[in-house]
XYZ file of C-alpha atoms in Angstrom:
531
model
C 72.691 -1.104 22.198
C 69.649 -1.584 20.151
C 66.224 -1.152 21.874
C 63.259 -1.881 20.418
C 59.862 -0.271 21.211
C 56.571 -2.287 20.387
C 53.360 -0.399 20.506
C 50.653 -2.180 20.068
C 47.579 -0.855 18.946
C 44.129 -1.205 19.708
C 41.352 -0.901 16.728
C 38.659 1.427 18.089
C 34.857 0.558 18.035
C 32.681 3.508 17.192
C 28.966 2.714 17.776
C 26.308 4.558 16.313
C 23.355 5.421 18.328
C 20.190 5.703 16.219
C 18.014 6.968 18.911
C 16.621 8.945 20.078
C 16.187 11.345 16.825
C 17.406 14.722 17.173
C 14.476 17.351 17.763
C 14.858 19.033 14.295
C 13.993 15.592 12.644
C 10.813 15.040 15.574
C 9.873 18.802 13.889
C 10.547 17.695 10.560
C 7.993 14.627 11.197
C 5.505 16.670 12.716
C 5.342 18.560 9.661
C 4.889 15.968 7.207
C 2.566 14.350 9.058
C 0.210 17.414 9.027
C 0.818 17.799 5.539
C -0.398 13.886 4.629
C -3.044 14.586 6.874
C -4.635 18.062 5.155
C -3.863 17.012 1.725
C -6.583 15.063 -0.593
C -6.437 12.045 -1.039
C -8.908 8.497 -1.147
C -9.489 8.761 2.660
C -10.371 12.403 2.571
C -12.683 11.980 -0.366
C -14.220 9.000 1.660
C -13.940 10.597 5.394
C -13.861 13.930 4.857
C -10.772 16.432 4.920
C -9.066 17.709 7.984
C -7.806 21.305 8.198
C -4.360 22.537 8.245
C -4.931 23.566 12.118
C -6.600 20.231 13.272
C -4.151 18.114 11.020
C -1.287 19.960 12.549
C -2.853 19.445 16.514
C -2.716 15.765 15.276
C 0.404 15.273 13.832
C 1.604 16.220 17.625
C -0.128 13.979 19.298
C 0.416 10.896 16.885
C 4.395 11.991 17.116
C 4.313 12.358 20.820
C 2.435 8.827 20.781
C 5.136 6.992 18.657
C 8.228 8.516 20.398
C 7.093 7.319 23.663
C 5.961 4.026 22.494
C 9.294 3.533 20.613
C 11.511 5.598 23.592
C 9.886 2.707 26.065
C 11.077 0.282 23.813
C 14.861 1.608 23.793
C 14.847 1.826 27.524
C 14.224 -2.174 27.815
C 17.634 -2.431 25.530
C 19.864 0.657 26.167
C 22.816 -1.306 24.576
C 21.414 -1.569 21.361
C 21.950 0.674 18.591
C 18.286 1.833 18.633
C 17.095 0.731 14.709
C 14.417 -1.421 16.611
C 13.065 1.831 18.560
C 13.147 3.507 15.074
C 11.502 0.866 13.111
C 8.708 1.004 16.241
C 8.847 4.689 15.739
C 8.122 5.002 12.053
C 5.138 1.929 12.607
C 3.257 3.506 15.127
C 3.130 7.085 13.616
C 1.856 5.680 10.282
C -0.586 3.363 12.264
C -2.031 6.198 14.491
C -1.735 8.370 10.821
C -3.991 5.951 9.531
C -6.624 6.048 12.069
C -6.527 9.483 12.205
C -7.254 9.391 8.124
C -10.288 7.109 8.804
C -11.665 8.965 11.595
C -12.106 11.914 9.370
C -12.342 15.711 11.102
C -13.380 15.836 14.414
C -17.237 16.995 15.423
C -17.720 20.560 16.499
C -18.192 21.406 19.857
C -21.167 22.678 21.095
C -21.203 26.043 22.782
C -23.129 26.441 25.465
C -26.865 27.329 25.156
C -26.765 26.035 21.584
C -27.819 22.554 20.570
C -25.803 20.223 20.667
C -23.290 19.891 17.197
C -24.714 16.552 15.437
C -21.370 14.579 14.199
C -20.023 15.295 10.929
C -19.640 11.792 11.090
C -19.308 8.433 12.392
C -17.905 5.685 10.725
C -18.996 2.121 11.353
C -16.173 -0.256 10.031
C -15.558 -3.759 10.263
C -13.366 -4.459 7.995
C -10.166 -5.041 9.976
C -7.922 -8.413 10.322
C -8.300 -11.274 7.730
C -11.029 -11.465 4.939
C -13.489 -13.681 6.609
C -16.918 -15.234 5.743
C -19.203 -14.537 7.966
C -21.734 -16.847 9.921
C -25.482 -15.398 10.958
C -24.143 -16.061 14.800
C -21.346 -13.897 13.776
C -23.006 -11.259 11.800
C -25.433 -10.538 14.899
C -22.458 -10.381 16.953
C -20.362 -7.476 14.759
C -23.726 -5.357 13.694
C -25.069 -5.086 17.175
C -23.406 -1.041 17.688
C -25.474 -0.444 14.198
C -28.506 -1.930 16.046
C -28.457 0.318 18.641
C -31.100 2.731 19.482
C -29.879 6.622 18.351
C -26.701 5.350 16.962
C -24.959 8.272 14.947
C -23.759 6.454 12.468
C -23.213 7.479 8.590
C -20.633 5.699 6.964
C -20.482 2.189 6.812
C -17.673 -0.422 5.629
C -18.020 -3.834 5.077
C -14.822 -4.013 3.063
C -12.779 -7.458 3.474
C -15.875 -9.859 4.996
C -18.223 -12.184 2.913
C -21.997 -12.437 3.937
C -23.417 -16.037 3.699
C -26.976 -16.055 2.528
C -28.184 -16.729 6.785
C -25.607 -13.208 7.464
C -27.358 -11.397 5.220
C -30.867 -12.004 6.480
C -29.296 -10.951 9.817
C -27.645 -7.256 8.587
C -30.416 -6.511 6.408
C -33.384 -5.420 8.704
C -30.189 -3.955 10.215
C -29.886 -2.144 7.597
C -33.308 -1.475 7.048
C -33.880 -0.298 10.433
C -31.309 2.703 9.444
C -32.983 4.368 7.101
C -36.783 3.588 8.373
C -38.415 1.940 6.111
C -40.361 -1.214 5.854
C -39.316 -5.195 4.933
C -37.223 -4.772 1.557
C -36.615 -7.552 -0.846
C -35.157 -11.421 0.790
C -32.572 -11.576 -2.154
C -29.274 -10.785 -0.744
C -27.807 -7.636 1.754
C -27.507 -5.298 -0.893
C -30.882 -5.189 -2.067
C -31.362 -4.109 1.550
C -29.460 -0.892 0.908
C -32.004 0.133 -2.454
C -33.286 3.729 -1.511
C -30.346 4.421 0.317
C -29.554 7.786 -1.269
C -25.296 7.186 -1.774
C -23.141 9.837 -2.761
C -19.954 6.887 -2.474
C -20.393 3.160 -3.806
C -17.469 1.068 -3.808
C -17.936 -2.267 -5.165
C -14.147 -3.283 -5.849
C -12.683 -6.790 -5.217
C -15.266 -8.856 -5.975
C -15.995 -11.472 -8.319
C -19.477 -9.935 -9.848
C -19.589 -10.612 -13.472
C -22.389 -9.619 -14.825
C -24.920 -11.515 -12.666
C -23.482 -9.864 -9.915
C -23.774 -6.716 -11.271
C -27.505 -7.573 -11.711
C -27.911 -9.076 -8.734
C -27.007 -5.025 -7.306
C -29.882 -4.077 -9.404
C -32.140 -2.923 -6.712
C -29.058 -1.072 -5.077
C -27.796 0.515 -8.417
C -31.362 1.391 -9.909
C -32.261 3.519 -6.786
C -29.370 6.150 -6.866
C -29.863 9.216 -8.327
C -26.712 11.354 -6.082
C -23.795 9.213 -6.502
C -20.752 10.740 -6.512
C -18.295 8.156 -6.787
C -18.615 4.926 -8.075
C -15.963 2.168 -7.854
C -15.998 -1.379 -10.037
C -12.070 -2.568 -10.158
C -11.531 -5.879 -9.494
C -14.418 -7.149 -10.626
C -14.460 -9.432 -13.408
C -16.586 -7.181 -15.417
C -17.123 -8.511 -18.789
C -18.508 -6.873 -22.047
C -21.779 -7.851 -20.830
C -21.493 -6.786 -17.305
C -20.415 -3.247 -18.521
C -23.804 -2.878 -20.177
C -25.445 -4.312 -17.456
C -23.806 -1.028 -15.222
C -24.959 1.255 -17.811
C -28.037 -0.127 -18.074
C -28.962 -0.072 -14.442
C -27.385 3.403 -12.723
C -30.151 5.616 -13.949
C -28.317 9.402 -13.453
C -24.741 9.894 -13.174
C -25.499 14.046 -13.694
C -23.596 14.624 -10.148
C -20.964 11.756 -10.585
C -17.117 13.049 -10.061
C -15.301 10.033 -9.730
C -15.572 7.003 -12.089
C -13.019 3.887 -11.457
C -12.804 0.807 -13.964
C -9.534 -0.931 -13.312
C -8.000 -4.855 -14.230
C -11.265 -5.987 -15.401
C -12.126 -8.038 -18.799
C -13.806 -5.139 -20.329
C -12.727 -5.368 -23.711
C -14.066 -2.992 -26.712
C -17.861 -3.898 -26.541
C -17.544 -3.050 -22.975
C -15.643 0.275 -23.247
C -18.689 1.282 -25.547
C -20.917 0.446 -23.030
C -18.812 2.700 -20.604
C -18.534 5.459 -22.945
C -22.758 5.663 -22.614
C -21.842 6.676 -18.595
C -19.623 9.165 -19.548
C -21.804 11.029 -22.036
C -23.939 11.209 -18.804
C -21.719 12.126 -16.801
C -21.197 16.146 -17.290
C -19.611 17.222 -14.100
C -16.741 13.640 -14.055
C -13.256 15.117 -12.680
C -11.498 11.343 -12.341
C -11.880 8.757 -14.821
C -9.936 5.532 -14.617
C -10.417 2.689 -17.415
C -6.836 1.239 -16.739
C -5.679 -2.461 -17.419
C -9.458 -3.209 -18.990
C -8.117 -5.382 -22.238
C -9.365 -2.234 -24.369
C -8.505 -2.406 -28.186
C -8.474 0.689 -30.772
C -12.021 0.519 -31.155
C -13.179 1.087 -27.533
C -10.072 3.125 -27.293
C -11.579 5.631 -29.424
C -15.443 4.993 -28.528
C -14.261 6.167 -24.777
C -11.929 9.176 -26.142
C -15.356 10.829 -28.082
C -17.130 10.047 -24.894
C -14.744 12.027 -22.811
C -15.216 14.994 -24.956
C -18.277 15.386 -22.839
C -16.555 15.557 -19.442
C -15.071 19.102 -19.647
C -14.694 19.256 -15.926
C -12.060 16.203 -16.121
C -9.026 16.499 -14.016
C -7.608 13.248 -14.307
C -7.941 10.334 -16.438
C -6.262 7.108 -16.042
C -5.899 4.961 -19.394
C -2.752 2.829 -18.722
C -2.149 -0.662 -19.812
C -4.756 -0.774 -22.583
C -3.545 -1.947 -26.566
C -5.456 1.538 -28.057
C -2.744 2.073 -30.638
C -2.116 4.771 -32.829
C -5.339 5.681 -33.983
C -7.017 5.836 -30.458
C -4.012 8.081 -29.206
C -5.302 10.270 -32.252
C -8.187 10.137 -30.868
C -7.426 11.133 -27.654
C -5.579 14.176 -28.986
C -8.913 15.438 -30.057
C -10.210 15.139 -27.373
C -8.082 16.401 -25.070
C -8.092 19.901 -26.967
C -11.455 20.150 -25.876
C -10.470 19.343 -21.967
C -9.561 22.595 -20.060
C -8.931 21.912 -17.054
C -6.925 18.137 -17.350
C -4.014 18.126 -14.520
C -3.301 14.520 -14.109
C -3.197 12.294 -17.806
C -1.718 8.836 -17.463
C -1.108 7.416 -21.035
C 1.411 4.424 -19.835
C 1.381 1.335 -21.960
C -1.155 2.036 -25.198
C 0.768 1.067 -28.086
C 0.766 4.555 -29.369
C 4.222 4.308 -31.041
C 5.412 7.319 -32.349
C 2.989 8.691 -33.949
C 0.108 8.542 -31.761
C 2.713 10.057 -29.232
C 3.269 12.896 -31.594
C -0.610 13.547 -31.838
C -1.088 13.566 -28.459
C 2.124 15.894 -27.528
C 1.045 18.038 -29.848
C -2.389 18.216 -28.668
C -1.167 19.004 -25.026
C 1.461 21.878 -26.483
C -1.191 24.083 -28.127
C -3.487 23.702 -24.839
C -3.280 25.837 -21.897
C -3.842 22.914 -20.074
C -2.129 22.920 -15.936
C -0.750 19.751 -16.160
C 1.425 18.613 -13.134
C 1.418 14.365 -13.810
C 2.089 12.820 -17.649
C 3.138 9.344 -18.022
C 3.785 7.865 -21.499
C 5.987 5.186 -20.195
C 6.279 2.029 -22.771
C 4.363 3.370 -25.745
C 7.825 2.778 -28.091
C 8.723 6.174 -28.658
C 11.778 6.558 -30.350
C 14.190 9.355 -30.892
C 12.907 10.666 -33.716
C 9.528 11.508 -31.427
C 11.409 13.570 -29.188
C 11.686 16.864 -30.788
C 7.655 17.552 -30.362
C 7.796 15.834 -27.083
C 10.577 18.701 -25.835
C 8.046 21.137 -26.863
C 5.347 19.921 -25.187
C 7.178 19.501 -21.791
C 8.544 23.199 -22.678
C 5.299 24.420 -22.635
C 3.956 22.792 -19.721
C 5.844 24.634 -16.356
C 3.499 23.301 -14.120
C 4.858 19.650 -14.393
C 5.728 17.468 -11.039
C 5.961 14.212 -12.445
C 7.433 13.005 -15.690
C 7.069 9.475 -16.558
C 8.888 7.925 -20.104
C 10.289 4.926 -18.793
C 10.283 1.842 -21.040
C 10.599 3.505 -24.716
C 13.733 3.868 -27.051
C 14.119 7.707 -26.665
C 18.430 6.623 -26.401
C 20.909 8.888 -25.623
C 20.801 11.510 -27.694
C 16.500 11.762 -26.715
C 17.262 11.969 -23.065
C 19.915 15.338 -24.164
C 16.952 17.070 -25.814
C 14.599 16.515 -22.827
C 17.426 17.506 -20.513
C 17.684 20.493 -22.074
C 13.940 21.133 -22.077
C 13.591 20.527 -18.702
C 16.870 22.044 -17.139
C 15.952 25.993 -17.436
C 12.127 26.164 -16.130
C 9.574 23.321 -14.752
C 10.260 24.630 -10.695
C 8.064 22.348 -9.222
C 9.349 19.217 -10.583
C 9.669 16.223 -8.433
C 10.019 13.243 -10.344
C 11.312 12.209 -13.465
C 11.519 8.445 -14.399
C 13.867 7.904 -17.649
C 14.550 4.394 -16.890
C 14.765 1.209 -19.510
C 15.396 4.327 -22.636
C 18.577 2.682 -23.914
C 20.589 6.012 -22.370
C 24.176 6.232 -22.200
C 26.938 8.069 -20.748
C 26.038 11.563 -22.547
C 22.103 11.199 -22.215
C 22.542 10.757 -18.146
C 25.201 13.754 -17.296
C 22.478 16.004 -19.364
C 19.349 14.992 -16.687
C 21.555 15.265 -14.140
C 22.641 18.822 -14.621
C 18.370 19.620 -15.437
C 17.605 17.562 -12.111
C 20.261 19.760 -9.909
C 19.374 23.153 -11.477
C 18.840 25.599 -8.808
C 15.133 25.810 -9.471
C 14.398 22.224 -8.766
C 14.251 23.123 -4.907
C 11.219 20.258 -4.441
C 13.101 17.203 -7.024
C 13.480 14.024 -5.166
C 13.768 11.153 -7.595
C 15.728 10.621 -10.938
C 15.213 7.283 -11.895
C 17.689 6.047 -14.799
C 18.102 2.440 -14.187
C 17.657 -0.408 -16.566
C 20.096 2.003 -18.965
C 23.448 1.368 -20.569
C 25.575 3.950 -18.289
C 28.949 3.371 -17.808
C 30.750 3.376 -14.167
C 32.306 6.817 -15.368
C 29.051 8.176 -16.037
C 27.645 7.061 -12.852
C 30.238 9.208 -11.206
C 29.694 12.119 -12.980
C 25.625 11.943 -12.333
C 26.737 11.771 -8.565
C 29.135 14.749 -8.810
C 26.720 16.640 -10.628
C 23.714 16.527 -7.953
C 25.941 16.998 -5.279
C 27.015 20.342 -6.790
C 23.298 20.732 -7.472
C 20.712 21.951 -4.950
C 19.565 18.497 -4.510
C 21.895 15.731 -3.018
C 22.391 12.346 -4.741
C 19.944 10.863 -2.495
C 17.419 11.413 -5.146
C 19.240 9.110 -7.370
C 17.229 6.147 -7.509
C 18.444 2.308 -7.840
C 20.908 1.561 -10.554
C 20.909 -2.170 -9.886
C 19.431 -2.590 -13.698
C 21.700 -0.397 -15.066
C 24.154 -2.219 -17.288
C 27.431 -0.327 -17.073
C 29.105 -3.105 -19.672
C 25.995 -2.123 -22.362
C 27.502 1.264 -23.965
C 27.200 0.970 -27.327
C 29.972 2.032 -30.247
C 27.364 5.521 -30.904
C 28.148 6.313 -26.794
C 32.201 5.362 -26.996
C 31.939 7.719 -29.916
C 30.704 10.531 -27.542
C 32.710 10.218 -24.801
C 35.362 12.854 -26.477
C 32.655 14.982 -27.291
C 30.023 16.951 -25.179
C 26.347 17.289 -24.578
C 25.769 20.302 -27.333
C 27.606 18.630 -30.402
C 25.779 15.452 -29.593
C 22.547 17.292 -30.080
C 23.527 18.973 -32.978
C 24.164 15.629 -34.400
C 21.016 14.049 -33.093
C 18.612 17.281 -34.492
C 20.249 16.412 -38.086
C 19.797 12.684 -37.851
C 15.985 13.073 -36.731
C 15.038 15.449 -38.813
C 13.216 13.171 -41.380
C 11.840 11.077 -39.451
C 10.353 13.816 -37.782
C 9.100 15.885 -40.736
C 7.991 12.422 -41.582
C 5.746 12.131 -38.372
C 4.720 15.402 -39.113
C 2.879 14.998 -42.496
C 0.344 12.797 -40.645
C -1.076 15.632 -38.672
């Protein structure tokens, strides 16, 4: 007798609940939330820097504030999976983050039988919701707090709204009526502001051209304590440049300096370079995507000799070529204290690369950022590059994307990188023409048990094969760091391996090098001779 049993078998569901988050990761939030909050950046510079203790009392209550916002949420649809109450989460911690960043530190408290503690500060700011112009009815409307009898007021933003000539007869005796002094000039609001004494001027985003720039000529003439001065955005010409120089009078206490996607062009970067030779005490200088040449490339590298308190300076996206990156390498041998350098996009080619590399080795400079991404740097470059990254432990964030450093480049700088350089974060390799060989070697210097802070590796836009994907995957998961710090690879083309990578395949990192040192060494005795 033949009997037959049929099971039949049900698939199981499994459902993943995404909230709530465990406490660890609420912790874990806390903490970087504390940590954005105490750290300097744009807002602190602008609103003034909380300490660790208040930033950490924060970071509480702006968690707290989220979960339950996001925890009521879940409740209205306990059969979801909870990414909507985590999306709500993350939006209203960075929201209340924000506000926290513009409100600045909190006022004192006043003990009792003391006076009372004035505010540190009190920022007026209406430049929320859409850019809008603004109507006189309108203007009286928004400025009426300002108007205010004892208002403590001492910041002021009017970022995102355009004054019409009628709103700008309203806010100025508004303005006026801060600072106590009599009827100004009727020619616009900003005239309204000269003998203001401003330690921060932004003027970014707006169409000035020169006769804009002149038209701030009350404004700009009367300040004699600015700090930091902002002009990106601004359509400012060869002509408007000079204007700027011709009209701020004393930049002996100015820090921060920001020119960025403007028309400047080399008659204009001279006309810049006249601010920095004023400008003894500048610690962040930006001149980035300002249609610069070699001849204001090198006019604002002698300038900067000058600023030997400069911490960062931002020249990306600029056509200086080689003999401005000379000249920068001059320059910045006479630069002590240089942390941040951003060098992305100049046309230096190898041998303005070279200059400055070499510049940077024979300094004692602390550098933590350099970016030389798409200067077409080749392989035969990377020798004196290695040396300069060896010599430079302090590094965080490495930046060569977009060159022709190739496989056997990328095994050098592996190997410079994969012994020392503890606090390195980032390292973007990407678009190098880098192979199978060239990828395994960053990977093992990414997951070396000293890189306890790495968290990106970025080697898209490359020629790695599927094999060698694997292998970078193996290798930072045997690391210290996981593979999450692998960034996108949807550039990569895993087809592209060319006949010198097939070649390699048998072989491993240490005879490629060999190979690579004897096929370079010409063309980098060549590069030498110039120096």
């Amino acid at each position: 007798m033949e009997t037959a049993t049929t099971q039949s078998f049900q698939p199981r569901t499994f459902s993943i609940k995404l909230w709530p988050p465990s406490q660890a990761t609420r912790v874990m939030l806390v903490e970087r939330i504390a940590k954005n909050l105490s750290t300097e950046s744009i807002f602190s510079r602008k609103y003034g820097l909380l300490t660790k203790e208040e930033a950490t009392l924060d970071a509480k209550e702006i968690e707290e504030a989220g979960f339950a916002a996001a925890n009521e949420h879940y409740e209205r649809e306990p059969d979801g999976d909870g990414s909507s109450a985590v999306q709500l989460y993350a939006k209203e911690t960075s929201k209340l983050m924000l506000q926290i960043l513009k409100r600045g530190p909190k006022p004192k408290k006043a003990v009792v039988g003391e006076e009372p503690a004035i505010p540190l500060q009190k920022v007026f700011d209406i430049s929320g919701g859409k850019r809008a112009f603004l109507d006189a009815q309108e203007a009286e409307e928004l400025l009426k707090p300002l108007a205010e009898e004892g208002n403590a007021y001492t910041r002021i933003c009017f970022s995102n709204r355009s004054f019409g000539l009628d709103a700008a007869h309203v806010a100025g005796p508004v303005l006026e009526s801060l600072k106590g002094r009599g009827p100004g000039c009727d020619e616009g609001l900003f005239c309204r502001l000269g003998g203001y004494r401003l330690r921060y001027l932004n003027l970014s985003d707006n169409a000035l051209g020169e006769k804009g720039v002149r038209a701030f000529a009350s404004l700009l003439s009367s300040q004699g304590d600015l700090e930091e001065l902002y002009l990106m955005n601004d359509g400012i010409s060869e002509e408007a440049a000079r204007a700027v120089a011709e009209l701020v009078p004393s930049t002996e206490k100015l820090k921060v300096l920001h020119f960025h996607n403007n028309m400047t062009g080399d008659e204009g970067a001279v006309a810049i370079s006249e601010i920095l030779r004023r400008s003894p005490v500048l610690e962040d200088f930006r001149c980035s995507s300002t249609r610069v040449d070699s001849e204001g490339g090198i006019a604002l590298a002698e300038a900067l000799e000058t600023c030997t308190r400069l911490r960062k300076f931002d020249l990306r996206d600029n056509m200086f070529g080689v003999d401005a990156g000379k000249a920068l390498s001059q320059t910045l041998e006479k630069l002590p204290a240089i942390t941040e350098l951003y060098l992305s996009y100049l046309n230096l080619e190898d041998e303005g690369a070279v200059a400055v590399c070499k510049a940077l080795e024979g300094s004692n400079l602390p550098l933590t950022v350099l970016e030389m991404a798409g200067n077409d740097i080749t392989a035969a470059a990377v020798p004196v590059l290695c040396s300069c990254i060896s010599s430079k432990q302090s590094i965080v964030k490495l930046n060569l994307s977009e060159n022709e450093i190739k496989d056997g480049g990328a095994v050098l700088i592996g190997k410079a990188l994969e012994s020392g350089h503890p606090q390195l974060r980032e390292l973007d390799m990407s678009s190098n023409s880098i192979g199978r060989a060239g990828a395994r070697c960053l990977a093992r210097a990414v997951a070396a048990s000293n890189k306890l802070e790495f968290s990106l590796l970025n080697i898209n836009g490359n020629a790695i094969s599927e094999e060698g994907i694997d292998e970078v995957r193996e290798i930072l998961k045997s690391g210290k760091n996981s593979v999450s710090v692998l960034g996108p690879l949807d550039e990569n083309d895993a087809e592209g391996e060319g006949e010198e990578e097939e070649a390699e395949e048998g072989g491993d990192e240490g005879e490629l090098e060999s190979k690579l040192h004897s096929s370079m060494l010409n063309s980098e005795l060549n590069l030498l001779l110039h120096f």
